[in-house]
């Protein structure tokens, strides 16, 4: 009986040692399977097409799956001044595909300004990057007798005129269509149609 009593503490110690060893091994395996790194995240939401500023971004330390595309924190400064290729939501990690260089207009493109009044553009506010159609409108009180001329364009920027009466929309169009769009804009006989924002 005394021998059994002496063996029990030894067995308890042996089991405790095994438990501690297993826990320690688990921690080592877990640490070896996770990597923590500093990456760029979105601090403030940015609409597609808008310029990215320093205030829009932040650095966070996270454990990221190797399959997830992220931007290292060392590249944060290079992102400032570029444009958002898609809507950036606050609190999300930034991926390289969500950023594009601010080189507008590109080769083969031109920028034309449109001064538009109420009725010539949607009530839904236009945003940089929106895909739109520029539609030729008839003269005042005239009827539409033919299929209206339409030209595809992309919104580059939207501002209000100095007196607040008009909305000035800069649009990017093919260079071959730039003169036509400018001429129609000068007559005031053009309206903007906003197409789907889904991509």
mmCIF file of C-alpha atoms in Angstrom:
data_model
loop_
_atom_site.group_PDB
_atom_site.id
_atom_site.type_symbol
_atom_site.label_atom_id
_atom_site.label_comp_id
_atom_site.label_asym_id
_atom_site.label_seq_id
_atom_site.Cartn_x
_atom_site.Cartn_y
_atom_site.Cartn_z
ATOM 1 C CA UNK A 1 0.000 0.000 0.000
ATOM 2 C CA UNK A 2 2.706 2.575 0.836
ATOM 3 C CA UNK A 3 4.386 1.667 -2.497
ATOM 4 C CA UNK A 4 1.214 2.491 -4.429
ATOM 5 C CA UNK A 5 0.929 5.805 -2.637
ATOM 6 C CA UNK A 6 4.501 6.657 -3.615
ATOM 7 C CA UNK A 7 3.867 5.769 -7.266
ATOM 8 C CA UNK A 8 0.767 7.980 -7.592
ATOM 9 C CA UNK A 9 2.618 11.312 -7.171
ATOM 10 C CA UNK A 10 5.113 10.149 -9.755
ATOM 11 C CA UNK A 11 2.306 9.343 -12.198
ATOM 12 C CA UNK A 12 0.653 12.711 -11.547
ATOM 13 C CA UNK A 13 3.941 14.482 -12.228
ATOM 14 C CA UNK A 14 4.450 12.469 -15.394
ATOM 15 C CA UNK A 15 0.960 13.343 -16.685
ATOM 16 C CA UNK A 16 1.440 17.021 -15.809
ATOM 17 C CA UNK A 17 4.730 17.043 -17.687
ATOM 18 C CA UNK A 18 3.071 15.527 -20.754
ATOM 19 C CA UNK A 19 0.251 18.090 -20.643
ATOM 20 C CA UNK A 20 2.690 20.993 -20.375
ATOM 21 C CA UNK A 21 4.828 19.573 -23.176
ATOM 22 C CA UNK A 22 1.782 19.211 -25.419
ATOM 23 C CA UNK A 23 0.643 22.774 -24.689
ATOM 24 C CA UNK A 24 4.098 24.140 -25.396
ATOM 25 C CA UNK A 25 4.316 22.189 -28.632
ATOM 26 C CA UNK A 26 0.937 23.554 -29.696
ATOM 27 C CA UNK A 27 2.089 27.122 -29.111
ATOM 28 C CA UNK A 28 5.239 26.531 -31.144
ATOM 29 C CA UNK A 29 3.245 25.043 -34.028
ATOM 30 C CA UNK A 30 0.717 27.917 -33.914
ATOM 31 C CA UNK A 31 3.446 30.562 -33.902
ATOM 32 C CA UNK A 32 5.164 28.874 -36.785
ATOM 33 C CA UNK A 33 1.953 28.753 -38.866
ATOM 34 C CA UNK A 34 1.024 32.433 -38.484
ATOM 35 C CA UNK A 35 2.886 35.493 -39.676
ATOM 36 C CA UNK A 36 2.216 39.023 -38.560
ATOM 37 C CA UNK A 37 3.182 41.919 -40.805
ATOM 38 C CA UNK A 38 2.483 45.615 -41.246
ATOM 39 C CA UNK A 39 0.251 46.393 -44.239
ATOM 40 C CA UNK A 40 -1.731 49.340 -45.575
ATOM 41 C CA UNK A 41 -5.407 49.667 -44.657
ATOM 42 C CA UNK A 42 -8.103 52.211 -45.501
ATOM 43 C CA UNK A 43 -8.710 54.782 -42.753
ATOM 44 C CA UNK A 44 -11.395 56.839 -44.542
ATOM 45 C CA UNK A 45 -13.648 55.719 -47.382
ATOM 46 C CA UNK A 46 -12.599 56.755 -50.893
ATOM 47 C CA UNK A 47 -14.914 56.687 -53.909
ATOM 48 C CA UNK A 48 -13.758 55.097 -57.145
ATOM 49 C CA UNK A 49 -11.759 57.559 -59.235
ATOM 50 C CA UNK A 50 -10.921 59.923 -56.363
ATOM 51 C CA UNK A 51 -7.380 60.861 -55.430
ATOM 52 C CA UNK A 52 -5.924 59.043 -52.418
ATOM 53 C CA UNK A 53 -4.453 61.219 -49.656
ATOM 54 C CA UNK A 54 -2.308 60.425 -46.639
ATOM 55 C CA UNK A 55 -5.340 60.876 -44.376
ATOM 56 C CA UNK A 56 -7.171 58.102 -46.236
ATOM 57 C CA UNK A 57 -4.640 55.413 -45.303
ATOM 58 C CA UNK A 58 -3.154 53.829 -42.186
ATOM 59 C CA UNK A 59 -0.791 51.028 -41.237
ATOM 60 C CA UNK A 60 -2.025 47.962 -39.338
ATOM 61 C CA UNK A 61 -0.292 44.818 -38.095
ATOM 62 C CA UNK A 62 -2.208 41.685 -39.012
ATOM 63 C CA UNK A 63 -1.727 38.021 -39.764
ATOM 64 C CA UNK A 64 -2.453 37.600 -43.478
ATOM 65 C CA UNK A 65 -2.975 34.458 -45.515
ATOM 66 C CA UNK A 66 -0.292 34.302 -48.247
ATOM 67 C CA UNK A 67 -3.079 34.004 -50.833
ATOM 68 C CA UNK A 68 -4.435 37.459 -49.916
ATOM 69 C CA UNK A 69 -2.942 40.353 -51.915
ATOM 70 C CA UNK A 70 -1.983 43.252 -49.640
ATOM 71 C CA UNK A 71 0.225 46.353 -49.831
ATOM 72 C CA UNK A 72 3.252 46.418 -47.478
ATOM 73 C CA UNK A 73 3.437 49.433 -45.182
ATOM 74 C CA UNK A 74 6.713 50.458 -46.847
ATOM 75 C CA UNK A 75 4.722 51.364 -49.981
ATOM 76 C CA UNK A 76 2.241 53.688 -48.279
ATOM 77 C CA UNK A 77 3.849 56.924 -49.455
ATOM 78 C CA UNK A 78 3.846 55.742 -53.073
ATOM 79 C CA UNK A 79 0.053 55.342 -52.941
ATOM 80 C CA UNK A 80 -0.596 58.990 -52.073
ATOM 81 C CA UNK A 81 -1.652 60.920 -55.176
ATOM 82 C CA UNK A 82 -2.879 57.861 -57.037
ATOM 83 C CA UNK A 83 -6.543 57.155 -57.736
ATOM 84 C CA UNK A 84 -8.879 54.530 -56.327
ATOM 85 C CA UNK A 85 -9.660 51.941 -59.003
ATOM 86 C CA UNK A 86 -12.725 50.864 -56.984
ATOM 87 C CA UNK A 87 -14.626 52.112 -53.953
ATOM 88 C CA UNK A 88 -12.428 51.800 -50.844
ATOM 89 C CA UNK A 89 -14.271 51.057 -47.605
ATOM 90 C CA UNK A 90 -12.922 52.316 -44.284
ATOM 91 C CA UNK A 91 -11.400 49.600 -42.120
ATOM 92 C CA UNK A 92 -10.481 47.233 -44.946
ATOM 93 C CA UNK A 93 -7.062 46.092 -46.107
ATOM 94 C CA UNK A 94 -5.869 47.683 -49.343
ATOM 95 C CA UNK A 95 -4.958 45.480 -52.292
ATOM 96 C CA UNK A 96 -2.714 46.515 -55.222
ATOM 97 C CA UNK A 97 -5.583 46.113 -57.699
ATOM 98 C CA UNK A 98 -7.589 48.827 -55.925
ATOM 99 C CA UNK A 99 -5.126 51.577 -56.869
ATOM 100 C CA UNK A 100 -4.231 53.039 -60.245
ATOM 101 C CA UNK A 101 -1.821 55.799 -61.330
ATOM 102 C CA UNK A 102 -3.183 59.307 -61.722
ATOM 103 C CA UNK A 103 -2.330 59.645 -65.407
ATOM 104 C CA UNK A 104 -5.329 61.241 -67.087
ATOM 105 C CA UNK A 105 -6.073 61.638 -69.864
ATOM 106 C CA UNK A 106 -4.271 58.644 -71.291
ATOM 107 C CA UNK A 107 -3.006 58.322 -74.837
ATOM 108 C CA UNK A 108 -5.951 58.522 -77.214
ATOM 109 C CA UNK A 109 -8.155 60.292 -74.661
ATOM 110 C CA UNK A 110 -9.133 63.927 -74.089
ATOM 111 C CA UNK A 111 -10.879 65.824 -71.291
ATOM 112 C CA UNK A 112 -13.865 68.037 -72.118
ATOM 113 C CA UNK A 113 -15.700 70.259 -69.637
ATOM 114 C CA UNK A 114 -19.500 70.365 -69.531
ATOM 115 C CA UNK A 115 -21.405 73.144 -67.755
ATOM 116 C CA UNK A 116 -24.749 71.547 -66.944
ATOM 117 C CA UNK A 117 -27.958 72.851 -65.438
ATOM 118 C CA UNK A 118 -30.734 70.986 -63.629
ATOM 119 C CA UNK A 119 -32.378 68.663 -66.128
ATOM 120 C CA UNK A 120 -29.155 67.963 -67.981
ATOM 121 C CA UNK A 121 -27.757 65.531 -65.428
ATOM 122 C CA UNK A 122 -29.173 62.978 -62.974
ATOM 123 C CA UNK A 123 -30.320 63.917 -59.480
ATOM 124 C CA UNK A 124 -27.932 61.203 -58.280
ATOM 125 C CA UNK A 125 -24.621 63.010 -57.702
ATOM 126 C CA UNK A 126 -21.970 62.088 -60.230
ATOM 127 C CA UNK A 127 -18.640 60.796 -58.957
ATOM 128 C CA UNK A 128 -15.190 60.545 -60.451
ATOM 129 C CA UNK A 129 -14.891 57.277 -62.355
ATOM 130 C CA UNK A 130 -18.587 57.008 -63.247
ATOM 131 C CA UNK A 131 -19.324 55.649 -66.716
ATOM 132 C CA UNK A 132 -21.791 57.959 -68.478
ATOM 133 C CA UNK A 133 -23.307 58.630 -71.886
ATOM 134 C CA UNK A 134 -23.454 62.094 -73.378
ATOM 135 C CA UNK A 135 -26.720 62.475 -75.265
ATOM 136 C CA UNK A 136 -27.487 65.145 -77.859
ATOM 137 C CA UNK A 137 -30.722 66.899 -76.915
ATOM 138 C CA UNK A 138 -33.094 68.661 -79.343
ATOM 139 C CA UNK A 139 -33.472 72.402 -79.583
ATOM 140 C CA UNK A 140 -35.848 74.030 -77.114
ATOM 141 C CA UNK A 141 -39.455 72.892 -77.680
ATOM 142 C CA UNK A 142 -38.368 70.777 -80.656
ATOM 143 C CA UNK A 143 -39.400 67.143 -80.991
ATOM 144 C CA UNK A 144 -37.059 64.186 -81.105
ATOM 145 C CA UNK A 145 -37.405 62.867 -84.632
ATOM 146 C CA UNK A 146 -34.305 60.668 -84.882
ATOM 147 C CA UNK A 147 -32.272 58.455 -82.598
ATOM 148 C CA UNK A 148 -30.212 60.791 -80.393
ATOM 149 C CA UNK A 149 -26.452 60.843 -80.841
ATOM 150 C CA UNK A 150 -24.714 59.334 -77.822
ATOM 151 C CA UNK A 151 -21.036 59.282 -76.845
ATOM 152 C CA UNK A 152 -19.552 57.135 -74.077
ATOM 153 C CA UNK A 153 -17.475 58.978 -71.483
ATOM 154 C CA UNK A 154 -16.049 58.713 -67.979
ATOM 155 C CA UNK A 155 -16.354 61.356 -65.279
ATOM 156 C CA UNK A 156 -13.022 62.786 -64.170
ATOM 157 C CA UNK A 157 -14.216 65.471 -61.754
ATOM 158 C CA UNK A 158 -17.349 67.298 -60.634
ATOM 159 C CA UNK A 159 -17.443 70.873 -59.290
ATOM 160 C CA UNK A 160 -19.944 73.698 -58.955
ATOM 161 C CA UNK A 161 -19.652 76.885 -60.980
ATOM 162 C CA UNK A 162 -18.604 80.081 -59.183
ATOM 163 C CA UNK A 163 -22.216 81.301 -58.961
ATOM 164 C CA UNK A 164 -23.511 77.878 -57.952
ATOM 165 C CA UNK A 165 -25.996 77.791 -60.850
ATOM 166 C CA UNK A 166 -24.276 75.108 -62.886
ATOM 167 C CA UNK A 167 -22.454 71.846 -62.296
ATOM 168 C CA UNK A 168 -19.162 71.590 -64.181
ATOM 169 C CA UNK A 169 -18.376 68.007 -65.142
ATOM 170 C CA UNK A 170 -15.027 67.128 -66.700
ATOM 171 C CA UNK A 171 -15.388 63.989 -68.788
ATOM 172 C CA UNK A 172 -12.816 61.777 -70.483
ATOM 173 C CA UNK A 173 -13.724 60.900 -74.068
ATOM 174 C CA UNK A 174 -11.888 59.373 -77.033
ATOM 175 C CA UNK A 175 -9.728 62.047 -78.646
ATOM 176 C CA UNK A 176 -11.514 61.501 -81.956
ATOM 177 C CA UNK A 177 -14.796 62.567 -80.292
ATOM 178 C CA UNK A 178 -13.429 65.474 -78.238
ATOM 179 C CA UNK A 179 -14.161 68.227 -80.792
ATOM 180 C CA UNK A 180 -17.710 66.980 -81.309
ATOM 181 C CA UNK A 181 -18.387 66.845 -77.584
ATOM 182 C CA UNK A 182 -16.928 70.326 -77.063
ATOM 183 C CA UNK A 183 -19.094 71.755 -79.856
ATOM 184 C CA UNK A 184 -22.244 70.206 -78.451
ATOM 185 C CA UNK A 185 -21.350 71.378 -74.951
ATOM 186 C CA UNK A 186 -21.016 74.941 -76.243
ATOM 187 C CA UNK A 187 -24.594 74.863 -77.524
ATOM 188 C CA UNK A 188 -25.903 73.544 -74.215
ATOM 189 C CA UNK A 189 -27.690 70.758 -76.058
ATOM 190 C CA UNK A 190 -26.223 67.813 -74.200
ATOM 191 C CA UNK A 191 -27.416 65.720 -71.273
ATOM 192 C CA UNK A 192 -25.584 63.192 -69.136
ATOM 193 C CA UNK A 193 -26.917 59.690 -68.521
ATOM 194 C CA UNK A 194 -25.418 57.741 -65.616
ATOM 195 C CA UNK A 195 -24.926 54.061 -66.388
ATOM 196 C CA UNK A 196 -24.597 51.183 -63.955
ATOM 197 C CA UNK A 197 -21.904 51.486 -61.283
ATOM 198 C CA UNK A 198 -21.624 47.709 -61.002
ATOM 199 C CA UNK A 199 -18.334 46.306 -62.254
#
